[in-house]
mmCIF file of C-alpha atoms (C1' of nucleotides) in Angstrom:
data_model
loop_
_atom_site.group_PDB
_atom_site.id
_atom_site.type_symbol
_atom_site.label_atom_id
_atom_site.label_comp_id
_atom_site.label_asym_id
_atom_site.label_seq_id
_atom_site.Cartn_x
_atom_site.Cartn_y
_atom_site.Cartn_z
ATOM 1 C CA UNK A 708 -12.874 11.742 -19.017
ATOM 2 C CA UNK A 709 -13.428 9.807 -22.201
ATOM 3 C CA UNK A 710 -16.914 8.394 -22.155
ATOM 4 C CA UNK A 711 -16.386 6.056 -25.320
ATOM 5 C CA UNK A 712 -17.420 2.444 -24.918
ATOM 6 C CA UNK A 713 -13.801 1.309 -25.443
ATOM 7 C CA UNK A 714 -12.330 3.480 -22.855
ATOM 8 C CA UNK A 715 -15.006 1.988 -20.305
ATOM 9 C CA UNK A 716 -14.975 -1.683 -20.856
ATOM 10 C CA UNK A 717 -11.321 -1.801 -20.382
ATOM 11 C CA UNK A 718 -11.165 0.481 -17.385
ATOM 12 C CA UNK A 719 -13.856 -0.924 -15.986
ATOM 13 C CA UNK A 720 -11.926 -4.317 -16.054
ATOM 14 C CA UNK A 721 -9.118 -2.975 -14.869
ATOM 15 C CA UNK A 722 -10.400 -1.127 -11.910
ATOM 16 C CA UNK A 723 -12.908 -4.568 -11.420
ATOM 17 C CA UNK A 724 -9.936 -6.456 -11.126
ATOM 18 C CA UNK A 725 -8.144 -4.422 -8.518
ATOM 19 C CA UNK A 726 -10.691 -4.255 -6.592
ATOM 20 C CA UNK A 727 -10.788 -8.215 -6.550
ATOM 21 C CA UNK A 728 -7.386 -8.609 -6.357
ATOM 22 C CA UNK A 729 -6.336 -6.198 -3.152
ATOM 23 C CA UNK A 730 -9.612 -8.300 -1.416
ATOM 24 C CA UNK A 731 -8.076 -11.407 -2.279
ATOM 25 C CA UNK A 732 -4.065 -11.096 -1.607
ATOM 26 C CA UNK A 733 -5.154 -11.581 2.201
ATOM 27 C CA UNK A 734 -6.392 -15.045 1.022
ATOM 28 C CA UNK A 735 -3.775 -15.741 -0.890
ATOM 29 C CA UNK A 736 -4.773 -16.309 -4.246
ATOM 30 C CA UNK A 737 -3.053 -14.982 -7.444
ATOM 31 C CA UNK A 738 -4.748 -13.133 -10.120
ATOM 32 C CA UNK A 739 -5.750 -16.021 -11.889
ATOM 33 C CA UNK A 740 -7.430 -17.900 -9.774
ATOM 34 C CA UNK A 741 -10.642 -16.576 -8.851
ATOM 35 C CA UNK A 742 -12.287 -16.536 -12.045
ATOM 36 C CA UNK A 743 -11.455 -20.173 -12.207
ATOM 37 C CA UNK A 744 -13.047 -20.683 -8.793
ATOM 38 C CA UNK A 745 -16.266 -18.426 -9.197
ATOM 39 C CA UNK A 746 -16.375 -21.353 -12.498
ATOM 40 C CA UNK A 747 -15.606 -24.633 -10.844
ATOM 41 C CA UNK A 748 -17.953 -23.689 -7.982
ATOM 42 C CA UNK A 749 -20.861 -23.445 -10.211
ATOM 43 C CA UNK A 750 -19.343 -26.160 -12.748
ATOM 44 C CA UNK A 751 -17.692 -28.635 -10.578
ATOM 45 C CA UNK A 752 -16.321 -31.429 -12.648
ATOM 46 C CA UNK A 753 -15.492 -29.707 -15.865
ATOM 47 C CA UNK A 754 -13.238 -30.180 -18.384
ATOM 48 C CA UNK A 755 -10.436 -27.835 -18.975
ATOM 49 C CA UNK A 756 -11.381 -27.157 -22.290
ATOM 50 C CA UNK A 757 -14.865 -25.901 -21.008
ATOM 51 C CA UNK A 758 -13.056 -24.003 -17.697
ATOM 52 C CA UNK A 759 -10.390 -22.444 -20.624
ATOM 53 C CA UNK A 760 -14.408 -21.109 -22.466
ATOM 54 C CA UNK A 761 -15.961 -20.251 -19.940
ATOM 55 C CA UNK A 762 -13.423 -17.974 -18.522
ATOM 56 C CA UNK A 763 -12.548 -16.349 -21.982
ATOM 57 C CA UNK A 764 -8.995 -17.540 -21.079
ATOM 58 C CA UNK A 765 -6.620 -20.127 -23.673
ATOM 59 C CA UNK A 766 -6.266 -23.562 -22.438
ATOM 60 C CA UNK A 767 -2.556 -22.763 -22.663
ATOM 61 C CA UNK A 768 -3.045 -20.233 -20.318
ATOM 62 C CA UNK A 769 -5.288 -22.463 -17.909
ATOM 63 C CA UNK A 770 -3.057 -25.164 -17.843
ATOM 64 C CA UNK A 771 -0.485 -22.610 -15.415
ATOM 65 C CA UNK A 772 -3.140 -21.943 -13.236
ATOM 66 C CA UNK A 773 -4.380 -25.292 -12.621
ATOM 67 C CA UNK A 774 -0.722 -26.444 -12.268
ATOM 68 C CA UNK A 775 -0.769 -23.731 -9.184
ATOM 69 C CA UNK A 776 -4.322 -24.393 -8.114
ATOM 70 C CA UNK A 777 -3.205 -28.341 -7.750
ATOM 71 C CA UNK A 778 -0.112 -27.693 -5.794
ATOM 72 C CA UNK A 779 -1.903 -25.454 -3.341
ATOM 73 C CA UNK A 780 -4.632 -28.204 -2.539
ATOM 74 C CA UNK A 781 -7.616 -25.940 -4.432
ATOM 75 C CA UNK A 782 -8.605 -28.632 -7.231
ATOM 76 C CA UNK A 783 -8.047 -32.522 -8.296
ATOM 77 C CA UNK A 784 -7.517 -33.204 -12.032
ATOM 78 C CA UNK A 785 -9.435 -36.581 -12.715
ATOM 79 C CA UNK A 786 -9.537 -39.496 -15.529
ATOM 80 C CA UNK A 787 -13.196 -40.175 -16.297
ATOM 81 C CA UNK A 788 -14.870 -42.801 -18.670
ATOM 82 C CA UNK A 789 -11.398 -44.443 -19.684
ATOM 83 C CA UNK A 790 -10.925 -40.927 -21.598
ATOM 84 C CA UNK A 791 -7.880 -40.390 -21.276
ATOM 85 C CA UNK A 792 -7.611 -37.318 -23.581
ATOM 86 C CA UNK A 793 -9.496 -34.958 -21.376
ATOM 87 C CA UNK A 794 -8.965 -33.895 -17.766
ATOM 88 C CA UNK A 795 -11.814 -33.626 -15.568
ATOM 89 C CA UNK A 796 -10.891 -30.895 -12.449
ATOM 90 C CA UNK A 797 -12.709 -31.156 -9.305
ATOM 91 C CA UNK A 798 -12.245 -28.511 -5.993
ATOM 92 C CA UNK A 799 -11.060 -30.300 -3.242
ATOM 93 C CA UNK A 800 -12.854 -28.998 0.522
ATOM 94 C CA UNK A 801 -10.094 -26.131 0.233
ATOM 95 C CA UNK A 802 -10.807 -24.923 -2.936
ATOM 96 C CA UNK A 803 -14.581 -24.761 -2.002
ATOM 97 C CA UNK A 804 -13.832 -22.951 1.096
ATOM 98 C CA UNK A 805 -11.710 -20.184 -1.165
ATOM 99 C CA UNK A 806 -14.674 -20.515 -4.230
ATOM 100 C CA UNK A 807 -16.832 -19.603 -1.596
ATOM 101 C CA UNK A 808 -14.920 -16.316 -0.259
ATOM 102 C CA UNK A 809 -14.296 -15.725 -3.978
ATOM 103 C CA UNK A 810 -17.947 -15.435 -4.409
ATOM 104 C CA UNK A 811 -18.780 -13.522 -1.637
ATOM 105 C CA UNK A 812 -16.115 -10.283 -2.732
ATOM 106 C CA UNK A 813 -17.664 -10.390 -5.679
ATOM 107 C CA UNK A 814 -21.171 -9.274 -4.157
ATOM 108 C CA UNK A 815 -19.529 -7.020 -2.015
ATOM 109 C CA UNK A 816 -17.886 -5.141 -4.793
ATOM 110 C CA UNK A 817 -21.212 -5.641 -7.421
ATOM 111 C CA UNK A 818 -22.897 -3.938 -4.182
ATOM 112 C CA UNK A 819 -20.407 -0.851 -4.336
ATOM 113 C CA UNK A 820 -20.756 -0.817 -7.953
ATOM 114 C CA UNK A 821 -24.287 -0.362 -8.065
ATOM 115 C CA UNK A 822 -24.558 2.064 -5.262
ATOM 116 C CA UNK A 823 -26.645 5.046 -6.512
ATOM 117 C CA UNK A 824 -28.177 3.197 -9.377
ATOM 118 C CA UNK A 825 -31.992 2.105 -9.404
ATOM 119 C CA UNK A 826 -32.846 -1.449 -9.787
ATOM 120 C CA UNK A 827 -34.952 -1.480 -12.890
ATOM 121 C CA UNK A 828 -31.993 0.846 -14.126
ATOM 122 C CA UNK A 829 -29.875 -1.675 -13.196
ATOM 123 C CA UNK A 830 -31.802 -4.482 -15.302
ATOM 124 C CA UNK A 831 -31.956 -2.656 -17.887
ATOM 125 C CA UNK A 832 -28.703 -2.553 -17.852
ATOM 126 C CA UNK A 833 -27.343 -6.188 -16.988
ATOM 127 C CA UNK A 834 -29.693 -6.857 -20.513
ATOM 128 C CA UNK A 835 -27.653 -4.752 -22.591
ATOM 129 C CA UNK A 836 -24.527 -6.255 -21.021
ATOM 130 C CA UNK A 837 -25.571 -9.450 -21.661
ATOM 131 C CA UNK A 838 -26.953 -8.938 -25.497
ATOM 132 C CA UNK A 839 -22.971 -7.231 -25.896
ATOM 133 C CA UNK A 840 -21.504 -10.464 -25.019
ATOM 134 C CA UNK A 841 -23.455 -12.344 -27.378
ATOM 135 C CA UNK A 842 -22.676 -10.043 -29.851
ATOM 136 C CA UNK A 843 -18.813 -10.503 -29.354
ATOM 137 C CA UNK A 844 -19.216 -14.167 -28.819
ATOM 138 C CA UNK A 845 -19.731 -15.741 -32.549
ATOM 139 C CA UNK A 846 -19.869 -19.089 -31.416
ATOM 140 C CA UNK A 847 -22.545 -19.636 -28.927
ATOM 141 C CA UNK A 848 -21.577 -22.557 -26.865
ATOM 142 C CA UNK A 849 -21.183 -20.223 -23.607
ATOM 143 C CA UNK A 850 -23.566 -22.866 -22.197
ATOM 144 C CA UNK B 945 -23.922 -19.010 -18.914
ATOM 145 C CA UNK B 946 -23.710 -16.835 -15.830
ATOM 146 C CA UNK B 947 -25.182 -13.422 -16.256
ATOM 147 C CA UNK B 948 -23.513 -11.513 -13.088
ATOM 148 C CA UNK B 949 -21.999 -8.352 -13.326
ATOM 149 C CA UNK B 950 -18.769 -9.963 -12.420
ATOM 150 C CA UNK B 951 -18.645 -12.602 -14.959
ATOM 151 C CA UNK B 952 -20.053 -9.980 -17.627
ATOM 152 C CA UNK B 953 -17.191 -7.763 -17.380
ATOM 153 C CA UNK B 954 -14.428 -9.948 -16.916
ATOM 154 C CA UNK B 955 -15.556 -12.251 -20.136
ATOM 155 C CA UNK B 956 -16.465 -8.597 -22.142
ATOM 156 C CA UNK B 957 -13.371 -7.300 -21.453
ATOM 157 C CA UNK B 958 -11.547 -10.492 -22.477
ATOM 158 C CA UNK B 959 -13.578 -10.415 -25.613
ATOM 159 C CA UNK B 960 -13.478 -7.275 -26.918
ATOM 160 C CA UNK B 961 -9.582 -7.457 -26.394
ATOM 161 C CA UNK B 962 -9.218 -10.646 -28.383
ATOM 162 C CA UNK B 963 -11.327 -8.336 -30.852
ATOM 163 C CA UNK B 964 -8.848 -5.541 -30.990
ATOM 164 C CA UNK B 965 -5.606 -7.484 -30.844
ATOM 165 C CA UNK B 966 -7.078 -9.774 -33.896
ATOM 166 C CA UNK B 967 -7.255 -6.657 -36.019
ATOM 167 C CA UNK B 968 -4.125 -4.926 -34.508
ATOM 168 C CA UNK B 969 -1.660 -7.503 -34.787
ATOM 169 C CA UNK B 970 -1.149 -7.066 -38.719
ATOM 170 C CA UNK B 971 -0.317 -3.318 -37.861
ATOM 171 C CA UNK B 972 2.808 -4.600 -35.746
ATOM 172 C CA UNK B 973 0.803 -3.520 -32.420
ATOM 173 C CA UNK B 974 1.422 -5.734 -29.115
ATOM 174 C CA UNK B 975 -0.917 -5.832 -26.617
ATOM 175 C CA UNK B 976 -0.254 -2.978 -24.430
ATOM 176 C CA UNK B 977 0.027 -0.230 -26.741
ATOM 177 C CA UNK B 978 -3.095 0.204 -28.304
ATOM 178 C CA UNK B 979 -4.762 1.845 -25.300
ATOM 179 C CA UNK B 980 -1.372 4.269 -24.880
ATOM 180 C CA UNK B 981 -1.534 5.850 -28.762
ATOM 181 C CA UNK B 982 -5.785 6.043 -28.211
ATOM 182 C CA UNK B 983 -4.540 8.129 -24.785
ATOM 183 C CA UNK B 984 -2.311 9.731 -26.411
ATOM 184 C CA UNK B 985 -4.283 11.109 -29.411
ATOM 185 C CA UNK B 986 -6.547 12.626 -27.135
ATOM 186 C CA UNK B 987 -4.079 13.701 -24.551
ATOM 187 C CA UNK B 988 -0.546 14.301 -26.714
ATOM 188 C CA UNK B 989 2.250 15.380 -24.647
ATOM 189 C CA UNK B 990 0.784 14.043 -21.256
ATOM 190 C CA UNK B 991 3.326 12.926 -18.055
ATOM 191 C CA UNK B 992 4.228 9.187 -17.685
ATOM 192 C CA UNK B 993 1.932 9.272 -14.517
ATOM 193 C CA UNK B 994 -1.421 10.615 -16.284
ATOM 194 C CA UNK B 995 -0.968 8.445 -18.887
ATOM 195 C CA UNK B 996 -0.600 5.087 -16.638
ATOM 196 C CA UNK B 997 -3.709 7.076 -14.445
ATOM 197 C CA UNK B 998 -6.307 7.056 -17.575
ATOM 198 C CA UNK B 999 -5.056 3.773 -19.091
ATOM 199 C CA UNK B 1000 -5.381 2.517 -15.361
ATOM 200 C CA UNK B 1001 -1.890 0.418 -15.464
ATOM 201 C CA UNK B 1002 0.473 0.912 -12.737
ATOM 202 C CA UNK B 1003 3.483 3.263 -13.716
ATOM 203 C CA UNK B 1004 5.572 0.350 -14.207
ATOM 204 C CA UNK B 1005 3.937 -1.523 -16.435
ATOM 205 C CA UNK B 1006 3.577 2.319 -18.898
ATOM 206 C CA UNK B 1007 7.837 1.970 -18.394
ATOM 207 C CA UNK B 1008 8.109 -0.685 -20.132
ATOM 208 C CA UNK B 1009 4.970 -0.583 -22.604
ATOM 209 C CA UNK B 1010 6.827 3.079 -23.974
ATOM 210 C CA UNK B 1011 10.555 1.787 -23.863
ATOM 211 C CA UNK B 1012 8.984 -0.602 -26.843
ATOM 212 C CA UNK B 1013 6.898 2.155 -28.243
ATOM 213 C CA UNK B 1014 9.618 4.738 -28.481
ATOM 214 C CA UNK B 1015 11.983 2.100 -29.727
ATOM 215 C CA UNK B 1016 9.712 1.428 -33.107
ATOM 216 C CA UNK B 1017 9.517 5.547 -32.775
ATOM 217 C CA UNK B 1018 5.966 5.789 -31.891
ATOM 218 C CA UNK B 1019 6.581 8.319 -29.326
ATOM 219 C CA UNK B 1020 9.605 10.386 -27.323
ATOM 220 C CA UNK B 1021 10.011 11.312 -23.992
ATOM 221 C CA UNK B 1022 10.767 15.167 -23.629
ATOM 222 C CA UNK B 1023 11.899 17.527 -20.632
ATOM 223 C CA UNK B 1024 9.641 20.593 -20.225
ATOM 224 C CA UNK B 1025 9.889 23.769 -17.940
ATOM 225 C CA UNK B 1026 13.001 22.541 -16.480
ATOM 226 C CA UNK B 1027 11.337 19.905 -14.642
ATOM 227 C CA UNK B 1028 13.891 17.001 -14.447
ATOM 228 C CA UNK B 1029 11.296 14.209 -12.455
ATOM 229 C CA UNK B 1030 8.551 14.343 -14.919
ATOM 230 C CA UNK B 1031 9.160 13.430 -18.623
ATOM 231 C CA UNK B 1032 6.349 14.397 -21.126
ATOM 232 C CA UNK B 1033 5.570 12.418 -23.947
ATOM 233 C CA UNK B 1034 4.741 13.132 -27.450
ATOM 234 C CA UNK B 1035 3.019 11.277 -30.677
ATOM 235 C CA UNK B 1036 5.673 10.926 -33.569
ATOM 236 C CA UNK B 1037 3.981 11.197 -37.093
ATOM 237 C CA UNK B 1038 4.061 7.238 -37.435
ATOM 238 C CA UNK B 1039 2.613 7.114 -34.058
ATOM 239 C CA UNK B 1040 -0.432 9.400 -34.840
ATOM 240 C CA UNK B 1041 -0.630 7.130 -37.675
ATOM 241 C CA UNK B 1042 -0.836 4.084 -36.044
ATOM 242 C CA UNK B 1043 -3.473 6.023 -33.581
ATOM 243 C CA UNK B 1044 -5.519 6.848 -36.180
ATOM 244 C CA UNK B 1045 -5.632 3.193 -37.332
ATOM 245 C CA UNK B 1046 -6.329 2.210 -33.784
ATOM 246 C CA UNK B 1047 -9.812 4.737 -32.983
ATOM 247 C CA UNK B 1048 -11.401 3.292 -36.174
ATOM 248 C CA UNK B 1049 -10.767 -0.579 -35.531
ATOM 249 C CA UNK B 1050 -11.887 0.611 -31.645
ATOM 250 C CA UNK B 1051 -15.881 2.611 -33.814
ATOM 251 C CA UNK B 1052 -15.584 -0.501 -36.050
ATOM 252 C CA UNK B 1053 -15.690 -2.779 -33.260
ATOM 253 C CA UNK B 1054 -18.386 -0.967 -31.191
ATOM 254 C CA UNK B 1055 -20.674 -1.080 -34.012
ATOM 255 C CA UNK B 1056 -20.708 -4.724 -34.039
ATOM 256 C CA UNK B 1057 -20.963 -5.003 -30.036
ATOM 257 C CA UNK B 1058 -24.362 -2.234 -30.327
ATOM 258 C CA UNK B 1059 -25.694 -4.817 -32.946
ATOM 259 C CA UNK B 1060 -29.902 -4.817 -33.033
ATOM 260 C CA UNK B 1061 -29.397 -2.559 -29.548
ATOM 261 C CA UNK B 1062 -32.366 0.482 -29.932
ATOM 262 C CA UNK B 1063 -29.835 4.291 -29.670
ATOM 263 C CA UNK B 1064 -31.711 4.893 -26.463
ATOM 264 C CA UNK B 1065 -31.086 1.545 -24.690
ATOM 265 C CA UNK B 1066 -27.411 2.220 -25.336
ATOM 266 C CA UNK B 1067 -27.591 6.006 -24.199
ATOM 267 C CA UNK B 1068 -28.862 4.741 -20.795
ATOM 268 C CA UNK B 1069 -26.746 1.441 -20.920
ATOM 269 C CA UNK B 1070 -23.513 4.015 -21.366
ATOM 270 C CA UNK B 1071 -24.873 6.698 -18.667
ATOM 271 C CA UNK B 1072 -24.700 3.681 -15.927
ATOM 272 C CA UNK B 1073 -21.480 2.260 -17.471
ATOM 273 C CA UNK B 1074 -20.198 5.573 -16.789
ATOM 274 C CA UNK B 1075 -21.539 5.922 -12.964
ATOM 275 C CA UNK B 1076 -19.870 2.506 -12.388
ATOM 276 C CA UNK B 1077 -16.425 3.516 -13.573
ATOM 277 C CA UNK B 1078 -17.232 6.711 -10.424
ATOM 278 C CA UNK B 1079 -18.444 4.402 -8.193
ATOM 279 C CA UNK B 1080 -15.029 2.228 -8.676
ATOM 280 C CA UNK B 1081 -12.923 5.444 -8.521
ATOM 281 C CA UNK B 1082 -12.570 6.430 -5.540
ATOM 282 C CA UNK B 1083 -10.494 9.254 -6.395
ATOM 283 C CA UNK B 1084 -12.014 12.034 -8.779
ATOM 284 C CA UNK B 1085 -8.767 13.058 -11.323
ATOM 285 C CA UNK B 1086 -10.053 10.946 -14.252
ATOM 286 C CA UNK B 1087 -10.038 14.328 -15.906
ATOM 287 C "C1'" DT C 475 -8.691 -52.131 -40.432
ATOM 288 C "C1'" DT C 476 -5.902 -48.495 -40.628
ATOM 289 C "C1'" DA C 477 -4.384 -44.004 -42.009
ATOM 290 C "C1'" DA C 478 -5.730 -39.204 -41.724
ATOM 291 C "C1'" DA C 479 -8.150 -35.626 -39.234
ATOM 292 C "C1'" DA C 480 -9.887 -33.643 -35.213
ATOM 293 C "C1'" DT C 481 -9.611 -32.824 -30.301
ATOM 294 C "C1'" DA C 482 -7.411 -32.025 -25.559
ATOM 295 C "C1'" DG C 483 -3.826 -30.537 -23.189
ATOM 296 C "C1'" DT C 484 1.235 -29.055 -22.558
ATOM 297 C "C1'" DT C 485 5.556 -26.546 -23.423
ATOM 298 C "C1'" DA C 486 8.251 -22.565 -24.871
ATOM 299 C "C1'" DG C 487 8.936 -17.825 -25.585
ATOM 300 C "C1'" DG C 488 7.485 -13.124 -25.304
ATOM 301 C "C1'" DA C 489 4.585 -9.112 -23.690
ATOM 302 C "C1'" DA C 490 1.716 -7.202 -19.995
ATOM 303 C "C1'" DG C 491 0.326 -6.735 -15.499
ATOM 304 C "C1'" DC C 492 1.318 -6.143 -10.455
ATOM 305 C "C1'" DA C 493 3.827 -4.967 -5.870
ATOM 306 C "C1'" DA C 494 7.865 -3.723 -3.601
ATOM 307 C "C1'" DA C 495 12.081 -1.579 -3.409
ATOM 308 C "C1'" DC C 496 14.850 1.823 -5.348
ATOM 309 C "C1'" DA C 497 16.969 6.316 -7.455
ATOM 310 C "C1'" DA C 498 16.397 11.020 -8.606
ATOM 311 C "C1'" DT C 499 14.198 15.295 -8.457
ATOM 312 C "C1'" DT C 500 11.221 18.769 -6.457
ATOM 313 C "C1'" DA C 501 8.636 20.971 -2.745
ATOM 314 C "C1'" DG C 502 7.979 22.417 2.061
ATOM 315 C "C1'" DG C 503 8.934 23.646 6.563
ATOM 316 C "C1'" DA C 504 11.838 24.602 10.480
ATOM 317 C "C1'" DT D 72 19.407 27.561 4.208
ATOM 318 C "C1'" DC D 73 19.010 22.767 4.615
ATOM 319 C "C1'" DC D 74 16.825 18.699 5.932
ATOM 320 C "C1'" DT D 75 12.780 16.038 5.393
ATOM 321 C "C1'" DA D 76 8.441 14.896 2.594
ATOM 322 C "C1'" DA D 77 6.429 13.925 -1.408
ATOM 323 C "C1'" DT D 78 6.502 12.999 -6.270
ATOM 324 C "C1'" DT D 79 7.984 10.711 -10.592
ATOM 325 C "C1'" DG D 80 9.807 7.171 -12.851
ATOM 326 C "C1'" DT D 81 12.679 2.703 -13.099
ATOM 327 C "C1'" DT D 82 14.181 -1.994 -11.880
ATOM 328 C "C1'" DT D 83 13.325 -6.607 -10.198
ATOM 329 C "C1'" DG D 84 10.799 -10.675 -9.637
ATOM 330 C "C1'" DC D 85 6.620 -12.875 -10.034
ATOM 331 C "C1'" DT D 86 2.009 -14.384 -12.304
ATOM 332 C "C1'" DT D 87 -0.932 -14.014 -16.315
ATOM 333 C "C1'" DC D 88 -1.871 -14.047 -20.882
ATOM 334 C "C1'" DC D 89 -1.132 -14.907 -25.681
ATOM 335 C "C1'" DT D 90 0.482 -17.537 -30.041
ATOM 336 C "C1'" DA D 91 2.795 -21.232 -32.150
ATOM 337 C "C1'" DA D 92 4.434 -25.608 -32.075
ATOM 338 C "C1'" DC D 93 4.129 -29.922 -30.001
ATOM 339 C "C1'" DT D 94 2.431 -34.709 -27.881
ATOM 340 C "C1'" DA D 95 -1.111 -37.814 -27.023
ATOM 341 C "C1'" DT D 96 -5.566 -39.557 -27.612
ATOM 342 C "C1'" DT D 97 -9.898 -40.247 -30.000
ATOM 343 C "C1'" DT D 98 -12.818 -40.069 -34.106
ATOM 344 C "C1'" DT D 99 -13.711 -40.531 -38.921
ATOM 345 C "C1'" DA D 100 -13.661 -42.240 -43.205
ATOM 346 C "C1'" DA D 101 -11.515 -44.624 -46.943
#
DNA sequence: TTAAAATAGTTAGGAAGCAAACAATTAGGA
DNA sequence: TCCTAATTGTTTGCTTCCTAACTATTTTAA
């Protein structure tokens, strides 16, 4: 197998996601949604434009998913400080409840991940992870 | 920003694609094919199935990705040893090319994500990058 | 004050991704 | 042999994702 950093970020993904994904058909969620979820449950209340950031996905793209999201009962899209430019998007008690599930699959699989690696080997990595996002990310309003 | 494994992969995979497609676009690439010529370079003349196996895309999405690929004459589809099920498929000159282009823009972009990272922090960093890609494989034919 | 620029979000169109259902071919076993 | 299994690839229908072009609102600066 190809051991090149390219080949293994975007495998990685891939497999990441389908791991997600056949966890989360039962709970019936599209592919979309939980990364939006995993956000709004730690950043309840933001704006689109920071939701569209944080998940590395284009407003364009969020706007689908909230439009989804809102018909299913997961979120609220709310007016706030007579702006009426921006769109401020709230989970509603469902959305929480899913968030929450969301959350917990993604442990499980980070546990499965791991298995057979040592913890400080483990830091060590996370840090490098983490400095190869900032490297990619030229702007550095990830908050 | 959220430093979980979860959120690191999904945003670094996002990121380094947005990376790759920025600098592939002006060579007439779409999204998809990128990671079929890199495959293919390394493994010329492979079956439809271990190609969609290493990119890790489902067989249907490779049908379509090489219908596009052999119609701008990237690749063809040939029948070997009388076997009528599998078709093998093969790297034109203009697709080894276009390969070519694609594994330097893929070392270019590396450099810049291993930026002010010591060579022994990323040997270890890549050794557990690799055990998670075995740890989300359940099966072993990543040749 | 008001016209231009910047910001936030949406729409439209195309490619990529998936699962499920389907054809076609090959392999295996009775 | 011949009928069933398994394998390989395609089609269909859906969601995701992107870019480009657009509307609407807010900010800035002349």
């Amino acid at each position: 197998m190809n051991k090149s950093f390219h080949y293994l970020i975007m495998v990685n993904a891939a497999l990441f996601n389908k791991q997600v994904l056949t966890r989360l058909y039962a709970l019936g969620l599209t592919p979309g949604q939980p990364k939006v979820l995993d956000f709004l449950c730690l950043h309840d209340g933001s704006m689109q434009k920071d939701i569209a950031f944080g998940c590395q996905i284009e407003s364009a793209t969020l706007t689908g998913i909230l439009k989804s999201m809102e018909k299913k009962g997961m979120v609220e899209r709310r007016i706030k400080n007579d702006n009426y430019r921006s769109s401020y998007v709230y989970l509603t008690e469902i959305g929480r409840e899913k968030g929450e599930k969301v959350t917990e699959i993604f442990l499980e699989i980070e546990e499965k991940v791991f298995k057979g690696i040592e913890e400080d080997e483990k830091e060590q990595f996370m840090d490098v992870f983490y400095k190869i996002c900032s490297n990619m990310t030229d702007t550095e309003r990830l908050q």
